[in-house]
């Protein structure tokens, strides 16, 4: 009898309990279909997805990435597409007081109807769209239909409304990822579709709509975190607001409510960037409850830290550096682009892998480039966990944009949506208005190219000012606490062709590559913060094999040409390669040497930046790819590390030894990014390639914290009696808990007189190998037929040295190649 009463009580109370719960219904998992507008044939679709991936899944088109298929698929961008699903709504769901239909990402021009009634006209893929659909739903089957208009056609229609042409073509009139229209490393696939989640949000009584935090870290022993919580309430009511173990009674009015609650943390642990300490996160759960029942809740991980961009006038110009927790920090990292041309294919694991690649290469900052998209939540969450600071561009790149009221209002809502989503991440260090728009206007000859009248030029520049110097910063002012509001209008601040670009602001230096200047010019062209520079290389042979047939692996094939988007890319690589290396004849050897070329060039750049006292940041172009391609990336589309990524790992070590050749000497710089000093011993040895010691020196010294100093100098007179084409200078530093080493060669790789190495590879266990050489071996490249990751690769081995290599997965056999193997006899 008691059991029966208990069951009856549960059945009676269950609807009341459900009534108090706010819930979400993911409509992405429903059965979706799509078609070209006016076609009668509906096909199965996947949400999130894109029209290209849906066409591929239905075998309507070939693999867009294979060969030159991209050229056949340009028709897709000129069509309009419809997506549709039906979903059942129960009586219990319909009984909720409020039902919001939320689209996290519609790409891009979308007309949405629910049960035959238009509910939304969307025009921005970067915005979150919410519609109150309580009165439009019905018990039983409901139909949701979304019609996507061609972004290309829409953009061209808008362009025709202007009496002049804006740089950037039709894409600038669409609030859509600019790289979808093609870039010099990416294909042109102008996508459409539901590329993020679609969900119904049911809520009763009250809901939490936003949470902002503001930190007070002025007291080292006590941190105060102020939570600004926005709620919406159906009626006047009293609830408990809980933040972890702290509870406060709150009286809500009908409609929008803004509450503030401060949480104190004793002896706070600070959030530090990678290499300087732990990225400590404090978990918080914010909940609204009534009679011990949770109405709504949110979870946050908060990092306690201060971040500021310091720009102060000095003897040479104006500084540009970041202070983290009051400490100047040299930023080491790369530019990040979207990881796929078809964004829904990039899962959380892809974003985790990208951030892991940054962490493993000793980076502490990534720049989210403005021609792509605001990254997924998982990307920022991984940056939070791993101490990777984020330079966040807004999504504008290499163009000028319209300034009409409708466009500006659209951008304003985009800024609100994305800053609201991202503002609580401790990884966010800077908001940047755009990529290279300012430089393009002043240095790329647009005004002459497009034959602007003085009136046109004035209007275009005024529109630029309205967007990047008024609307965006003013919107940030309304959203962010003052101590979190760090805004930079355009990257770079001054074009690389001007001397003043090296004296203040950030710099994109493209004299190497675009200007065809030698790598050595990196040592002269060092700015205050190097936010872009780079050089291309080819991806791994396995990556080529993924998009080209075996008989197409040559530079004459359309597949290989199509996967190089820079107009003179292969020629530029070959020009530089001829300067520094002997040019291989086989395609596979050419891939290998192209990667060595990139790695060596970027080594020169990074070491120049890190040893120059006025420079406080180096972010190379680029970390990753959006498809398999020859590009500036250090990690290819499939996550395979190029030689440069391994070199970046070495060049970004907290303690770096760098040898610079001067007119009459060789200077040894020691860079220490640690905040604390340490004392140790220097060992300098000149050896020939057979291992004979020719000259040596020892020294002891203290390496100050956060320093880059010359610690010893070698006169060229001391070494002139030796044949330096057959010698290598080995410099090492050893302290109690620190060590660093570096090898320096006196001539270009093509002039080295290498000896045929007798490499011995010993298998210690399934995942560990020992490699030994009797003579110096340069650029040891390890590979296997199976997919595995080598803990080091493209490395040098000194005579008699043993190198231990770890593998991520077992392999049947390891193949090895070195520079000697591809040099002409």
Coordinates of N, CA and C in Angstrom, one line a residue, residues 561-640:
X561 N 48.5 21.5 -59.6 CA 48.4 22.9 -59.9 C 47.2 23.5 -59.1
X562 N 46.1 22.8 -59.1 CA 44.9 23.3 -58.4 C 45.0 23.4 -56.9
X563 N 46.0 22.6 -56.4 CA 46.2 22.6 -54.9 C 47.4 23.5 -54.5
X564 N 47.6 24.5 -55.3 CA 48.5 25.6 -55.1 C 47.7 26.9 -55.5
X565 N 47.3 27.7 -54.5 CA 46.4 28.8 -54.9 C 47.1 30.1 -55.0
X566 N 48.4 30.2 -54.7 CA 49.1 31.4 -55.0 C 49.6 31.4 -56.5
X567 N 49.3 32.5 -57.2 CA 49.6 32.6 -58.6 C 51.0 32.2 -59.0
X568 N 52.0 32.5 -58.2 CA 53.4 32.2 -58.5 C 54.0 31.3 -57.4
X569 N 53.1 30.6 -56.7 CA 53.6 29.8 -55.5 C 54.7 28.9 -55.8
X570 N 54.6 27.9 -56.7 CA 55.6 27.0 -56.9 C 56.9 27.6 -57.5
X571 N 56.7 28.6 -58.3 CA 57.9 29.4 -58.8 C 58.7 30.0 -57.6
X572 N 57.9 30.7 -56.7 CA 58.6 31.3 -55.6 C 59.3 30.3 -54.7
X573 N 58.7 29.2 -54.4 CA 59.4 28.2 -53.7 C 60.7 27.8 -54.4
X574 N 60.6 27.5 -55.7 CA 61.7 27.1 -56.4 C 62.9 28.1 -56.4
X575 N 62.4 29.4 -56.6 CA 63.4 30.5 -56.6 C 64.2 30.5 -55.3
X576 N 63.5 30.4 -54.2 CA 64.2 30.4 -52.9 C 65.0 29.1 -52.7
X577 N 64.4 28.0 -53.1 CA 65.1 26.7 -52.9 C 66.4 26.7 -53.7
X578 N 66.4 27.3 -54.9 CA 67.7 27.3 -55.7 C 68.7 28.1 -55.0
X579 N 68.4 29.2 -54.2 CA 69.3 30.0 -53.5 C 70.1 29.2 -52.4
X580 N 69.3 28.3 -51.7 CA 69.8 27.7 -50.5 C 70.1 26.2 -50.6
X581 N 69.5 25.5 -51.5 CA 69.6 24.1 -51.6 C 69.9 23.6 -53.0
X582 N 70.4 22.4 -53.1 CA 70.5 21.7 -54.4 C 69.1 21.2 -54.7
X583 N 68.6 21.5 -55.9 CA 67.2 21.2 -56.3 C 67.1 19.7 -56.6
X584 N 66.2 19.0 -55.9 CA 66.0 17.6 -56.1 C 65.3 17.3 -57.4
X585 N 65.5 16.2 -58.0 CA 64.8 15.8 -59.3 C 63.5 15.1 -59.1
X586 N 63.4 14.3 -58.0 CA 62.2 13.5 -57.7 C 61.2 14.4 -57.0
X587 N 59.9 14.1 -57.3 CA 58.8 14.9 -56.6 C 58.8 14.7 -55.1
X588 N 59.0 13.5 -54.7 CA 59.0 13.2 -53.2 C 60.1 13.9 -52.5
X589 N 61.3 13.9 -53.1 CA 62.4 14.6 -52.5 C 62.2 16.1 -52.5
X590 N 61.6 16.6 -53.6 CA 61.3 18.0 -53.7 C 60.4 18.4 -52.5
X591 N 59.4 17.6 -52.2 CA 58.5 17.9 -51.0 C 59.3 18.0 -49.8
X592 N 60.2 17.1 -49.6 CA 61.1 17.1 -48.4 C 61.9 18.3 -48.3
X593 N 62.6 18.7 -49.3 CA 63.5 19.9 -49.3 C 62.7 21.2 -49.2
X594 N 61.5 21.2 -49.8 CA 60.6 22.4 -49.7 C 60.3 22.6 -48.2
X595 N 60.1 21.6 -47.5 CA 59.8 21.7 -46.0 C 61.0 22.1 -45.2
X596 N 62.2 21.6 -45.6 CA 63.4 22.1 -45.0 C 63.6 23.6 -45.2
X597 N 63.3 24.0 -46.5 CA 63.5 25.4 -46.8 C 62.6 26.3 -46.0
X598 N 61.3 25.9 -45.8 CA 60.4 26.7 -45.0 C 60.9 26.7 -43.6
X599 N 61.2 25.6 -43.0 CA 61.7 25.5 -41.6 C 62.9 26.4 -41.4
X600 N 63.8 26.4 -42.3 CA 65.1 27.1 -42.1 C 64.8 28.6 -42.2
X601 N 63.9 29.0 -43.1 CA 63.6 30.4 -43.3 C 62.9 31.0 -42.1
X602 N 61.9 30.2 -41.6 CA 61.1 30.6 -40.4 C 62.0 30.6 -39.1
X603 N 62.9 29.7 -39.1 CA 63.9 29.7 -37.9 C 64.6 31.0 -37.9
X604 N 65.1 31.5 -39.0 CA 65.8 32.8 -39.1 C 64.8 33.9 -38.6
X605 N 63.6 33.9 -39.0 CA 62.6 34.9 -38.6 C 62.4 34.9 -37.1
X606 N 62.0 33.7 -36.6 CA 61.6 33.6 -35.2 C 62.8 34.0 -34.3
X607 N 64.0 33.6 -34.6 CA 65.1 33.9 -33.8 C 65.5 35.4 -33.9
X608 N 65.3 36.0 -35.1 CA 65.5 37.4 -35.2 C 64.5 38.2 -34.3
X609 N 63.3 37.7 -34.2 CA 62.3 38.4 -33.4 C 62.6 38.2 -31.9
X610 N 62.9 37.0 -31.6 CA 63.1 36.7 -30.1 C 64.4 37.3 -29.6
X611 N 65.4 37.6 -30.4 CA 66.6 38.2 -29.9 C 66.7 39.7 -30.0
X612 N 65.6 40.3 -30.6 CA 65.6 41.8 -30.7 C 64.8 42.3 -29.6
X613 N 65.4 43.2 -28.8 CA 64.9 43.7 -27.6 C 63.6 44.5 -27.8
X614 N 63.4 45.1 -28.9 CA 62.2 46.0 -29.1 C 61.0 45.1 -29.5
X615 N 61.2 43.9 -29.9 CA 60.1 43.0 -30.4 C 59.6 42.2 -29.2
X616 N 58.2 42.1 -29.2 CA 57.6 41.4 -28.1 C 56.6 40.4 -28.5
X617 N 56.6 40.0 -29.8 CA 55.7 39.0 -30.3 C 56.0 38.5 -31.7
X618 N 55.8 37.2 -31.9 CA 56.0 36.6 -33.2 C 54.9 35.6 -33.5
X619 N 54.0 35.9 -34.4 CA 52.9 35.0 -34.8 C 53.1 34.8 -36.3
X620 N 53.5 33.6 -36.7 CA 53.8 33.3 -38.1 C 52.5 33.0 -38.8
X621 N 52.5 33.1 -40.1 CA 51.4 32.7 -41.0 C 51.8 31.4 -41.6
X622 N 51.1 30.3 -41.4 CA 49.9 30.1 -40.7 C 50.0 28.7 -40.0
X623 N 49.2 28.4 -39.0 CA 49.3 27.2 -38.3 C 48.7 26.0 -39.1
X624 N 47.5 26.2 -39.7 CA 46.8 25.1 -40.2 C 46.2 25.3 -41.6
X625 N 45.6 24.4 -42.2 CA 45.0 24.5 -43.5 C 43.5 24.1 -43.5
X626 N 42.7 24.6 -44.5 CA 41.3 24.3 -44.6 C 41.0 23.2 -45.6
X627 N 42.1 22.7 -46.3 CA 42.0 21.6 -47.2 C 43.4 21.2 -47.5
X628 N 43.6 20.1 -48.2 CA 45.0 19.6 -48.5 C 45.6 20.5 -49.6
X629 N 46.7 21.2 -49.3 CA 47.2 22.2 -50.2 C 48.7 22.5 -49.9
X630 N 49.4 23.0 -50.9 CA 50.7 23.6 -50.7 C 50.4 25.1 -50.2
X631 N 50.9 25.3 -49.0 CA 50.6 26.6 -48.4 C 51.6 27.0 -47.3
X632 N 51.3 28.1 -46.6 CA 52.3 28.6 -45.6 C 52.1 27.8 -44.2
X633 N 51.2 26.8 -44.2 CA 51.0 26.2 -42.9 C 52.2 25.4 -42.4
X634 N 52.2 25.2 -41.1 CA 53.2 24.4 -40.4 C 52.6 23.0 -40.1
X635 N 51.3 22.8 -40.2 CA 50.6 21.6 -40.0 C 49.6 21.5 -41.1
X636 N 49.6 20.4 -41.9 CA 48.7 20.3 -43.0 C 47.3 19.9 -42.6
X637 N 46.4 19.9 -43.6 CA 45.0 19.6 -43.4 C 44.7 18.4 -42.6
X638 N 45.5 17.4 -42.8 CA 45.3 16.1 -42.1 C 46.0 16.0 -40.7
X639 N 46.6 17.2 -40.3 CA 47.2 17.2 -39.0 C 48.6 16.7 -39.0
X640 N 49.2 16.5 -40.2 CA 50.6 16.1 -40.2 C 51.5 17.3 -40.1

